CSV table of C-alpha atoms in Angstrom, one decimal:
chain,number,residue,atom,x,y,z
A,16,MET,CA,14.6,17.0,16.3
A,17,LYS,CA,13.7,14.2,13.9
A,18,GLU,CA,13.8,15.0,10.2
A,19,GLY,CA,11.0,14.3,7.8
A,20,TYR,CA,9.6,15.1,4.3
A,21,LEU,CA,6.1,16.8,3.7
A,22,VAL,CA,4.4,15.0,0.7
A,23,PHE,CA,1.2,16.2,-1.0
A,24,ASP,CA,-0.7,13.5,-3.0
A,25,LEU,CA,-3.5,14.6,-5.1
A,26,GLY,CA,-5.4,11.7,-6.5
A,27,THR,CA,-8.7,11.3,-8.5
A,28,GLY,CA,-11.2,10.7,-5.7
A,29,ASN,CA,-9.2,11.8,-2.6
A,30,SER,CA,-6.2,13.9,-1.8
A,31,ARG,CA,-4.0,13.6,1.1
A,32,VAL,CA,-0.9,15.3,2.7
A,33,ALA,CA,1.7,13.0,4.6
A,34,ILE,CA,4.9,13.3,6.6
A,35,GLY,CA,7.4,10.5,5.9
A,36,ASP,CA,10.7,9.8,7.6
A,37,GLU,CA,14.1,8.9,6.3
A,38,THR,CA,13.3,5.2,6.2
A,39,GLY,CA,10.4,5.7,4.0
A,40,ASN,CA,7.7,5.2,6.7
A,41,ILE,CA,4.7,7.3,6.6
A,42,ILE,CA,4.3,8.5,10.1
A,43,GLY,CA,1.4,10.8,9.7
A,44,ILE,CA,-1.3,11.3,7.0
A,45,ARG,CA,-4.4,13.3,6.6
A,46,SER,CA,-6.8,13.2,3.7
A,47,PHE,CA,-10.0,14.7,2.3
A,48,GLU,CA,-12.4,14.1,-0.5
A,49,ASN,CA,-11.9,16.0,-3.8
A,50,ILE,CA,-14.9,18.0,-4.8
A,51,TYR,CA,-15.7,18.4,-8.4
A,52,HIS,CA,-18.2,20.6,-10.4
A,53,GLN,CA,-20.0,19.9,-13.8
A,54,GLU,CA,-20.6,22.3,-16.5
A,55,SER,CA,-24.3,22.8,-17.1
A,56,ARG,CA,-24.0,22.4,-20.8
A,57,ASN,CA,-22.0,19.1,-20.9
A,58,PRO,CA,-22.2,16.3,-18.4
A,59,GLU,CA,-18.7,15.1,-19.4
A,60,ALA,CA,-17.1,18.4,-18.6
A,61,LYS,CA,-15.8,18.3,-14.9
A,62,TYR,CA,-13.6,20.8,-13.1
A,63,PHE,CA,-12.5,21.8,-9.7
A,64,ILE,CA,-11.8,25.2,-8.1
A,65,PRO,CA,-8.1,25.4,-7.0
A,66,LYS,CA,-8.8,27.8,-4.2
A,67,GLU,CA,-11.1,25.3,-2.6
A,68,TRP,CA,-8.6,22.4,-2.8
A,69,LEU,CA,-5.9,24.6,-1.7
A,70,GLN,CA,-7.7,25.8,1.5
A,71,LYS,CA,-8.4,22.2,2.4
A,72,MET,CA,-4.9,21.0,1.9
A,73,LEU,CA,-3.3,23.9,3.8
A,74,LEU,CA,-5.7,23.2,6.7
A,75,GLU,CA,-4.8,19.5,6.8
A,76,MET,CA,-1.0,20.5,6.4
A,77,LYS,CA,-1.2,22.7,9.4
A,78,LEU,CA,-3.0,20.1,11.5
A,79,LEU,CA,-0.5,17.5,10.4
A,80,LEU,CA,2.5,19.6,11.2
A,81,SER,CA,1.0,20.4,14.6
A,82,ASP,CA,0.4,16.6,15.3
A,83,PHE,CA,4.1,15.9,14.4
A,84,SER,CA,5.9,19.0,15.8
A,85,GLN,CA,8.9,17.0,16.7
A,86,TYR,CA,9.8,16.7,13.1
A,87,THR,CA,11.8,19.3,11.1
A,88,ILE,CA,10.8,19.3,7.5
A,89,ARG,CA,13.8,19.0,5.2
A,90,ALA,CA,11.6,19.2,2.0
A,91,VAL,CA,8.3,19.7,0.5
A,92,THR,CA,7.1,17.8,-2.7
A,93,ALA,CA,4.0,16.7,-4.5
A,94,THR,CA,2.7,13.9,-6.8
A,95,SER,CA,-0.7,13.7,-8.5
A,96,ALA,CA,-3.0,11.8,-10.8
A,97,ARG,CA,-1.8,12.3,-14.4
A,98,GLU,CA,-3.6,14.1,-17.2
A,99,GLY,CA,-5.0,16.8,-15.1
A,100,ILE,CA,-4.0,20.6,-15.4
A,101,VAL,CA,-4.6,23.9,-13.6
A,102,LEU,CA,-4.9,27.0,-15.7
A,103,VAL,CA,-3.4,30.4,-14.6
A,104,ASP,CA,-4.9,33.7,-15.8
A,105,GLN,CA,-3.2,37.1,-16.4
A,106,ARG,CA,-3.3,38.0,-12.7
A,107,GLY,CA,-1.2,34.9,-11.9
A,108,SER,CA,-4.2,33.3,-10.3
A,109,ALA,CA,-4.8,29.5,-10.7
A,110,PHE,CA,-8.4,29.8,-11.6
A,111,ILE,CA,-9.7,26.4,-12.7
A,112,GLY,CA,-8.6,22.9,-12.6
A,113,LEU,CA,-9.3,20.4,-15.5
A,114,PRO,CA,-8.9,16.8,-13.9
A,115,ASN,CA,-8.2,13.5,-15.5
A,116,ILE,CA,-12.1,12.9,-15.4
A,117,ASP,CA,-12.9,15.9,-17.4
A,118,LYS,CA,-13.9,14.6,-20.8
A,119,ARG,CA,-14.8,17.9,-22.5
A,120,GLY,CA,-12.5,17.3,-25.3
A,121,ASN,CA,-14.8,14.8,-26.9
A,122,GLU,CA,-16.6,18.0,-28.1
A,123,ARG,CA,-13.7,18.4,-30.6
A,124,ILE,CA,-12.0,15.2,-31.0
A,125,LYS,CA,-13.3,14.4,-34.3
A,126,LYS,CA,-11.7,17.5,-35.8
A,127,TYR,CA,-8.3,16.0,-34.9
A,128,GLN,CA,-8.6,12.4,-35.9
A,129,GLN,CA,-6.6,13.2,-39.1
A,130,TYR,CA,-3.5,13.9,-36.8
A,131,SER,CA,-4.0,10.9,-34.8
A,132,LYS,CA,-0.9,9.0,-36.2
A,133,ASP,CA,1.4,12.2,-35.6
A,134,VAL,CA,0.0,12.6,-32.2
A,135,TYR,CA,1.0,9.1,-31.2
A,136,ARG,CA,4.3,9.1,-32.9
A,137,LEU,CA,5.4,12.2,-31.0
A,138,SER,CA,3.5,12.2,-27.6
A,139,GLY,CA,3.5,8.3,-27.1
A,140,HIS,CA,-0.2,8.5,-26.5
A,141,TRP,CA,-3.0,8.0,-28.9
A,142,LEU,CA,-5.6,10.8,-29.4
A,143,ASP,CA,-7.9,10.9,-26.3
A,144,PRO,CA,-9.8,13.5,-24.5
A,145,LEU,CA,-8.1,12.1,-21.3
A,146,PHE,CA,-5.0,14.1,-22.0
A,147,SER,CA,-4.6,17.8,-21.4
A,148,ALA,CA,-4.2,19.2,-24.9
A,149,LEU,CA,-7.8,18.6,-25.9
A,150,LYS,CA,-9.1,19.7,-22.6
A,151,LEU,CA,-7.1,23.0,-22.9
A,152,LEU,CA,-8.1,23.7,-26.4
A,153,THR,CA,-11.8,23.0,-25.7
A,154,TYR,CA,-11.9,25.1,-22.6
A,155,LYS,CA,-10.2,28.0,-24.3
A,156,GLU,CA,-12.6,27.8,-27.3
A,157,ASP,CA,-15.9,27.1,-25.7
A,158,TYR,CA,-15.7,27.8,-21.9
A,159,LEU,CA,-13.3,30.7,-21.3
A,160,SER,CA,-15.0,33.9,-20.2
A,161,LYS,CA,-14.1,37.2,-21.9
A,162,GLU,CA,-12.5,38.8,-19.0
A,163,LYS,CA,-9.9,35.8,-18.6
A,164,THR,CA,-6.9,35.2,-20.4
A,165,ILE,CA,-4.9,31.9,-20.1
A,166,THR,CA,-1.2,32.8,-19.6
A,167,GLY,CA,0.0,29.6,-18.3
A,168,PHE,CA,-0.8,26.1,-16.9
A,169,THR,CA,0.7,23.3,-15.1
A,170,SER,CA,0.0,19.8,-13.7
A,171,ILE,CA,-1.9,19.3,-10.4
A,172,SER,CA,1.2,18.2,-8.6
A,173,GLU,CA,3.3,21.2,-9.7
A,174,TRP,CA,0.4,23.5,-9.2
A,175,ILE,CA,1.0,22.9,-5.3
A,176,GLY,CA,4.6,23.9,-5.9
A,177,TYR,CA,3.4,27.0,-7.7
A,178,GLU,CA,1.1,28.0,-4.7
A,179,LEU,CA,3.9,27.5,-2.2
A,180,THR,CA,6.8,29.0,-4.1
A,181,GLY,CA,5.3,31.3,-6.7
A,182,LYS,CA,7.2,29.5,-9.4
A,183,LEU,CA,5.4,27.9,-12.3
A,184,GLY,CA,6.9,24.7,-13.9
A,185,ILE,CA,5.9,21.2,-14.7
A,186,ALA,CA,7.7,17.8,-14.0
A,187,GLU,CA,8.9,15.8,-17.1
A,188,SER,CA,6.7,13.0,-16.2
A,189,GLN,CA,3.6,15.2,-16.2
A,190,ALA,CA,4.6,17.1,-19.3
A,191,CYS,CA,4.5,13.8,-21.2
A,192,GLU,CA,0.9,13.3,-20.3
A,193,THR,CA,-0.2,16.6,-22.0
A,194,GLN,CA,0.1,15.4,-25.6
A,195,LEU,CA,2.1,18.5,-26.3
A,196,TYR,CA,5.5,16.9,-25.3
A,197,ASP,CA,8.0,14.9,-27.4
A,198,THR,CA,8.5,11.9,-25.2
A,199,LYS,CA,11.4,10.8,-27.1
A,200,GLU,CA,13.3,14.2,-27.2
A,201,PHE,CA,12.1,15.3,-23.7
A,202,LYS,CA,10.9,18.8,-25.1
A,203,TRP,CA,7.9,20.7,-26.0
A,204,SER,CA,6.9,19.7,-29.6
A,205,GLU,CA,6.4,22.5,-32.1
A,206,GLU,CA,4.4,20.1,-34.3
A,207,LEU,CA,2.1,19.0,-31.5
A,208,MET,CA,1.6,22.8,-30.5
A,209,ASP,CA,0.6,23.4,-34.2
A,210,ILE,CA,-1.8,20.6,-34.1
A,211,PHE,CA,-3.5,21.6,-31.1
A,212,GLU,CA,-3.3,25.3,-31.6
A,213,VAL,CA,-1.4,26.0,-28.4
A,214,GLU,CA,0.8,29.1,-28.0
A,215,GLU,CA,4.4,28.4,-26.9
A,216,LYS,CA,4.2,31.3,-24.5
A,217,ILE,CA,1.8,29.6,-22.1
A,218,LEU,CA,4.0,26.5,-21.7
A,219,PRO,CA,5.6,26.1,-18.4
A,220,ASP,CA,9.3,25.4,-18.0
A,221,VAL,CA,9.9,21.7,-17.7
A,222,TYR,CA,11.8,20.2,-14.5
A,223,ALA,CA,13.5,17.0,-14.2
A,224,THR,CA,12.6,14.8,-11.4
A,225,GLY,CA,14.6,15.8,-8.3
A,226,GLU,CA,15.2,19.5,-9.3
A,227,VAL,CA,14.3,22.3,-6.9
A,228,LEU,CA,11.3,24.3,-8.2
A,229,GLY,CA,11.7,27.0,-5.5
A,230,TYR,CA,11.6,27.4,-1.7
A,231,VAL,CA,8.7,27.4,0.8
A,232,GLY,CA,8.2,29.9,3.7
A,233,GLU,CA,10.7,31.8,5.7
A,234,GLU,CA,12.6,28.8,6.4
A,235,LYS,CA,13.4,28.5,2.8
A,236,ILE,CA,12.5,24.7,2.6
A,237,PRO,CA,13.1,23.4,-0.9
A,238,PHE,CA,10.1,22.2,-3.0
A,239,ILE,CA,11.5,19.3,-4.8
A,240,VAL,CA,9.8,18.3,-8.1
A,241,CYS,CA,8.6,14.7,-8.3
A,242,GLY,CA,5.6,14.4,-10.6
A,243,ALA,CA,3.1,11.8,-11.8
A,244,ASP,CA,1.8,9.3,-9.4
A,245,THR,CA,2.4,6.2,-11.7
A,246,GLN,CA,6.1,7.2,-12.3
A,247,MET,CA,6.6,7.8,-8.6
A,248,ALA,CA,5.2,4.3,-7.7
A,249,VAL,CA,7.8,2.8,-10.1
A,250,GLU,CA,10.4,4.8,-8.3
A,251,GLY,CA,9.1,3.9,-4.9
A,252,VAL,CA,9.6,0.1,-5.5
A,253,ASP,CA,13.1,0.2,-6.9
A,254,ALA,CA,12.1,-1.1,-10.3
A,255,LYS,CA,15.0,-1.6,-12.6
A,256,ALA,CA,15.2,-1.8,-16.5
A,257,GLY,CA,13.5,-4.9,-17.6
A,258,ASP,CA,11.0,-5.0,-14.6
A,259,VAL,CA,7.5,-5.1,-14.9
A,260,VAL,CA,5.3,-3.2,-12.3
A,261,MET,CA,1.6,-3.5,-11.6
A,262,VAL,CA,0.1,-0.7,-9.8
A,263,SER,CA,-3.3,-1.7,-8.4
A,264,GLY,CA,-5.2,1.4,-7.4
A,265,THR,CA,-7.9,3.5,-8.5
A,266,THR,CA,-6.8,2.5,-12.1
A,267,SER,CA,-4.5,-0.4,-12.9
A,268,PRO,CA,-1.4,0.7,-15.0
A,269,ILE,CA,0.9,-2.3,-15.9
A,270,VAL,CA,4.3,-0.9,-17.0
A,271,ALA,CA,7.5,-2.2,-18.4
A,272,VAL,CA,10.7,-0.2,-17.4
A,273,VAL,CA,12.9,0.3,-20.5
A,274,GLU,CA,16.1,2.3,-21.2
A,275,LYS,CA,15.0,3.3,-24.9
A,276,PRO,CA,11.5,4.5,-26.0
A,277,LEU,CA,9.6,2.3,-28.1
A,278,TYR,CA,7.2,3.0,-31.1
A,279,ASP,CA,4.4,0.6,-31.5
A,280,GLU,CA,2.8,0.8,-35.0
A,281,LYS,CA,-0.5,-0.8,-33.8
A,282,GLU,CA,-0.7,1.7,-31.1
A,283,ARG,CA,-1.3,-0.8,-28.3
A,284,CYS,CA,0.6,1.0,-25.5
A,285,TRP,CA,1.5,4.4,-24.2
A,286,VAL,CA,5.1,5.5,-23.7
A,287,ASP,CA,5.7,7.5,-20.4
A,288,CYS,CA,8.7,9.6,-19.6
A,289,VAL,CA,10.4,9.1,-16.1
A,290,LYS,CA,13.7,10.8,-16.8
A,291,LYS,CA,16.1,10.9,-19.6
A,292,GLY,CA,17.3,7.2,-20.2
A,293,ARG,CA,14.4,5.9,-18.4
A,294,TRP,CA,10.9,5.2,-20.0
A,295,LEU,CA,7.7,3.2,-19.2
A,296,ILE,CA,5.7,1.3,-21.7
A,297,GLU,CA,2.4,1.2,-20.4
A,298,THR,CA,-1.0,-0.7,-20.7
A,299,ASN,CA,-3.8,0.0,-18.5
A,300,ALA,CA,-7.0,-1.8,-17.3
A,301,GLY,CA,-8.6,1.6,-16.6
A,302,THR,CA,-10.9,2.1,-13.7
A,303,THR,CA,-10.6,-0.9,-11.4
A,304,GLY,CA,-10.1,-0.2,-7.7
A,305,LEU,CA,-12.6,2.6,-7.8
A,306,ASN,CA,-15.2,0.0,-8.7
A,307,TYR,CA,-14.5,-2.0,-5.7
A,308,GLN,CA,-14.6,1.2,-3.5
A,309,THR,CA,-17.8,2.3,-4.9
A,310,TYR,CA,-19.6,-1.1,-4.7
A,311,ARG,CA,-18.3,-1.5,-1.1
A,312,LYS,CA,-19.5,2.0,-0.1
A,313,ASN,CA,-23.0,1.7,-1.6
A,314,PHE,CA,-23.8,-1.9,-1.1
A,315,LEU,CA,-21.9,-3.3,1.7
A,316,GLY,CA,-22.2,-0.6,4.2
A,317,ASN,CA,-18.3,-0.1,4.2
A,318,LYS,CA,-17.8,-3.6,5.6
A,319,SER,CA,-14.1,-3.9,6.7
A,320,TYR,CA,-11.7,-5.3,3.9
A,321,GLU,CA,-10.9,-8.2,6.3
A,322,GLU,CA,-14.6,-9.3,6.5
A,323,ILE,CA,-15.1,-9.0,2.8
A,324,GLU,CA,-11.9,-11.2,2.2
A,325,ARG,CA,-13.4,-13.8,4.7
A,326,LYS,CA,-16.8,-13.8,2.9
A,327,ILE,CA,-15.3,-14.1,-0.6
A,328,ALA,CA,-13.1,-17.0,0.7
A,329,GLU,CA,-16.2,-18.9,1.8
A,330,LYS,CA,-17.5,-18.8,-1.8
A,331,ASN,CA,-16.6,-21.9,-3.8
A,332,ASN,CA,-17.8,-20.7,-7.3
A,333,PHE,CA,-18.7,-17.6,-9.3
A,334,GLN,CA,-22.5,-16.7,-9.4
A,335,CYS,CA,-21.9,-13.9,-11.9
A,336,ILE,CA,-19.5,-12.3,-14.1
A,337,ALA,CA,-18.6,-8.5,-13.8
A,338,SER,CA,-17.2,-6.1,-16.4
A,339,PHE,CA,-16.6,-2.5,-15.3
A,340,GLY,CA,-13.0,-1.8,-16.4
A,341,THR,CA,-12.7,1.3,-18.6
A,342,LYS,CA,-9.9,0.5,-20.9
A,343,PHE,CA,-9.2,-1.8,-23.8
A,344,PHE,CA,-5.7,-1.0,-25.0
A,345,PRO,CA,-5.5,-3.3,-27.9
A,346,GLY,CA,-8.4,-1.4,-29.5
A,347,LYS,CA,-7.4,2.0,-28.3
A,348,LYS,CA,-10.7,2.1,-26.6
A,349,SER,CA,-12.1,3.8,-23.5
A,350,LEU,CA,-15.1,1.7,-22.4
A,351,LYS,CA,-18.3,3.6,-21.2
A,352,GLN,CA,-20.5,0.5,-20.6
A,353,GLY,CA,-20.2,-2.3,-18.1
A,354,GLY,CA,-22.4,-4.6,-16.1
A,355,ILE,CA,-23.0,-7.8,-14.4
A,356,PHE,CA,-24.0,-11.1,-16.2
A,357,ALA,CA,-25.6,-13.7,-13.9
A,358,TYR,CA,-26.8,-17.1,-14.5
A,359,ALA,CA,-30.5,-17.7,-15.1
A,360,PRO,CA,-32.4,-18.3,-13.1
A,361,LEU,CA,-30.8,-16.6,-10.1
A,362,SER,CA,-29.6,-19.1,-7.5
A,363,GLY,CA,-31.1,-18.9,-4.1
A,364,GLU,CA,-27.6,-18.5,-2.6
A,365,PHE,CA,-26.8,-15.4,-4.9
A,366,ASP,CA,-26.0,-12.4,-2.7
A,367,ARG,CA,-24.1,-9.0,-2.7
A,368,ILE,CA,-20.8,-10.8,-1.8
A,369,ASP,CA,-21.2,-12.7,-5.2
A,370,VAL,CA,-21.2,-9.4,-6.9
A,371,MET,CA,-18.1,-8.3,-5.1
A,372,ASN,CA,-16.3,-11.5,-5.7
A,373,ALA,CA,-17.0,-11.0,-9.4
A,374,ILE,CA,-15.9,-7.3,-9.2
A,375,MET,CA,-12.6,-8.4,-7.7
A,376,ALA,CA,-12.3,-11.1,-10.3
A,377,ASP,CA,-12.9,-8.4,-12.9
A,378,ILE,CA,-9.9,-6.3,-11.6
A,379,ALA,CA,-7.7,-9.5,-11.8
A,380,CYS,CA,-8.9,-10.3,-15.3
A,381,GLY,CA,-8.5,-6.8,-16.5
A,382,ILE,CA,-5.0,-6.6,-15.3
A,383,THR,CA,-4.1,-10.0,-16.7
A,384,LEU,CA,-5.4,-9.0,-20.2
A,385,HIS,CA,-3.4,-6.0,-20.3
A,386,TYR,CA,-0.2,-7.7,-19.0
A,387,ARG,CA,-0.6,-10.2,-21.7
A,388,GLU,CA,-0.9,-7.4,-24.3
A,389,LEU,CA,2.2,-5.8,-22.8
A,390,GLN,CA,4.1,-9.1,-23.2
A,391,LYS,CA,3.4,-9.0,-26.8
A,392,ILE,CA,5.0,-5.5,-27.2
A,393,GLN,CA,7.8,-5.8,-24.4
A,394,PHE,CA,8.5,-9.5,-23.6
A,395,ASN,CA,9.4,-10.0,-19.9
A,396,ASP,CA,11.3,-13.2,-19.3
A,397,LYS,CA,11.7,-12.7,-15.6
A,398,LYS,CA,9.8,-15.2,-13.2
A,399,TYR,CA,8.3,-12.2,-11.3
A,400,ILE,CA,6.5,-9.0,-11.6
A,401,ILE,CA,6.6,-6.1,-9.0
A,402,GLY,CA,3.2,-5.4,-7.5
A,403,CYS,CA,2.2,-2.1,-5.5
A,404,GLY,CA,-0.9,-0.1,-4.6
A,405,GLY,CA,-3.6,-0.6,-2.1
A,406,GLY,CA,-5.2,-3.3,-4.3
A,407,PHE,CA,-2.4,-5.8,-3.3
A,408,GLN,CA,-3.5,-5.6,0.4
A,409,SER,CA,-6.0,-8.0,-0.7
A,410,GLN,CA,-4.4,-11.5,-0.5
A,411,THR,CA,-7.4,-12.8,-2.7
A,412,LEU,CA,-6.6,-10.2,-5.5
A,413,GLY,CA,-2.8,-10.8,-5.4
A,414,LYS,CA,-3.2,-14.6,-5.6
A,415,ARG,CA,-5.6,-14.3,-8.6
A,416,ILE,CA,-3.4,-12.1,-10.5
A,417,ALA,CA,-0.3,-14.3,-9.8
A,418,SER,CA,-2.2,-17.5,-10.8
A,419,LEU,CA,-3.6,-16.0,-14.0
A,420,ILE,CA,-0.4,-14.5,-15.3
A,421,ASN,CA,1.7,-17.6,-13.9
A,422,LYS,CA,4.4,-15.5,-12.3
A,423,GLU,CA,5.4,-14.5,-8.8
A,424,VAL,CA,4.2,-11.2,-7.5
A,425,VAL,CA,6.8,-9.5,-5.5
A,426,LEU,CA,5.6,-7.0,-2.9
A,427,PRO,CA,8.4,-4.5,-1.7
A,428,THR,CA,8.4,-2.7,1.6
A,429,HIS,CA,5.9,0.3,1.5
A,430,TYR,CA,4.2,-1.3,-1.5
A,431,GLU,CA,0.9,0.1,-0.3
A,432,GLN,CA,2.1,3.8,-0.5
A,433,ALA,CA,4.6,3.3,-3.3
A,434,SER,CA,4.0,6.8,-4.9
A,435,LEU,CA,4.5,8.6,-1.6
A,436,ASN,CA,7.7,6.4,-1.0
A,437,GLY,CA,8.9,7.3,-4.5
A,438,CYS,CA,8.6,10.9,-3.7
A,439,ILE,CA,10.6,10.5,-0.3
A,440,LYS,CA,13.4,8.7,-2.1
A,441,ILE,CA,13.7,11.3,-4.7
A,442,CYS,CA,14.0,14.1,-2.0
A,443,GLN,CA,16.7,12.0,-0.3
A,444,LYS,CA,18.6,11.9,-3.5
A,445,THR,CA,18.4,15.5,-4.2
A,446,LEU,CA,19.4,16.4,-0.5
A,447,LYS,CA,22.3,13.8,-0.9
A,448,LYS,CA,20.9,11.5,1.9
A,449,SER,CA,21.6,7.8,1.8
A,450,VAL,CA,18.7,5.8,0.3
A,451,GLU,CA,18.0,2.3,1.5
A,452,ASP,CA,17.3,-0.6,-0.8
A,453,TYR,CA,14.3,-2.0,0.8
A,454,GLU,CA,13.8,-5.8,1.2
A,455,HIS,CA,10.6,-7.5,-0.1
A,456,VAL,CA,7.6,-7.8,2.2
A,457,ARG,CA,6.3,-11.0,0.6
A,458,ILE,CA,6.1,-13.0,-2.5
A,459,ILE,CA,2.8,-14.2,-3.8
A,460,GLU,CA,3.3,-17.5,-5.5
A,461,PRO,CA,1.1,-18.5,-8.5
A,462,GLY,CA,-1.1,-21.6,-8.1
A,463,LYS,CA,-3.4,-23.8,-10.4
A,464,ASP,CA,-6.8,-22.4,-10.1
A,465,THR,CA,-9.0,-24.1,-12.8
A,466,LEU,CA,-12.2,-22.3,-11.6
A,467,LEU,CA,-10.5,-18.9,-12.1
A,468,GLU,CA,-9.2,-19.9,-15.6
A,469,GLU,CA,-12.5,-20.9,-16.7
A,470,TYR,CA,-14.0,-17.7,-15.4
A,471,TYR,CA,-11.4,-15.7,-17.4
A,472,GLU,CA,-12.5,-17.3,-20.6
A,473,LYS,CA,-16.1,-16.5,-19.8
A,474,TRP,CA,-15.2,-12.9,-18.7
A,475,ARG,CA,-13.5,-12.4,-22.1
A,476,THR,CA,-16.8,-13.4,-23.8
A,477,VAL,CA,-18.7,-11.0,-21.7
A,478,ARG,CA,-16.0,-8.2,-22.1
A,479,LYS,CA,-16.2,-8.4,-25.8
A,480,ILE,CA,-19.8,-7.1,-25.8
A,481,TYR,CA,-18.5,-3.9,-24.3
A,482,GLU,CA,-15.5,-3.7,-26.4
A,483,GLU,CA,-17.5,-3.9,-29.5
A,484,VAL,CA,-20.9,-2.3,-28.7
A,485,GLU,CA,-21.7,1.1,-27.4
A,486,PHE,CA,-25.3,1.9,-26.5
């Protein structure tokens, strides 16, 4: 029998279950679309029903295990999008999930603005309804039914562990995304608990990456804690202290790997936990790859990525400028508006590929802007950055990023599935299996692209409209 690892990956738009082998190869994967619901009283308040997701995941898991019955599963683990939580009631039932796209915390954020400096100093993240504390507080005060009592919560990745083992816990890398956790001291913060009026008794035990949460099934297969997808991607590409990693996916985090936490008085970055002695200094372009996917699905009839690349390559100029990224870290802003600026009058050659070309350029420009901001905070003097995530499968996007930042982009083995690969590596280390150092797949060299550089300056002009104005 061959040996493998079962990995659950719960993203924002889709979730999947995969089997990976000991070389890091993903040998089988099944996925499904995540279904969300909306509170009738607030269109920003989104939630999911854990039982609905669990049924789908267990079904896909059974089908996957049946397809690859020649594999013996040595460990089970999970990773997920950050900032989401699942609440547990007095009966021990996970009864509601509040995902990263849930912004119900906007209802109460003004009340807590007076604590914003303290929140950033302790949690490493500025006050924002994206994080779990305001979701939890707002849900408890305004949405919780009288017959329910919140007795605990956990992140989405460790919720899977709870369902499979009966043990409630949270990964360090997920705890730091709650705004209740001291990212420097690696412990729940009494001061943050007081600010957000959260009782200590509902806080889950915190597990370091690689610890065993519990055991699954009669076979007693260990469930090994991994945690947040961005941190797992960094582990998956073997990033070392001093490296900068760009993750091009649904969103686009740009992170510097450091051995000491950093406090930025201007609050231009986030500080993320990985494990003791290892932190990430993060800027983030916000929603990026999801914009590409949405436009492809709705306007291009799901044309293949290869065909889109070919069509874009035929364009010798930009007919319009797109701005759809949702984060502006220098201003601590989440952008709610975006759009397309075209030249007047419309060219007779203007078509849907021109818009896609601009959306891809928007991703490259957003990543470049936030990389340059990160350089001001944590300077990287290496001649390369490490790239990972599905976005780097596009040669056009990779080349544009390399050219704008004027550095090599190194793509390691399994860069497309970096978070899954990071989970496999952690399982191997816990089980004391040898972990291979992977070679680089390819290096994207920067090039002189005057047209793209001119586009970036025009894009900054357009982007400032959305950074400064809300309507």
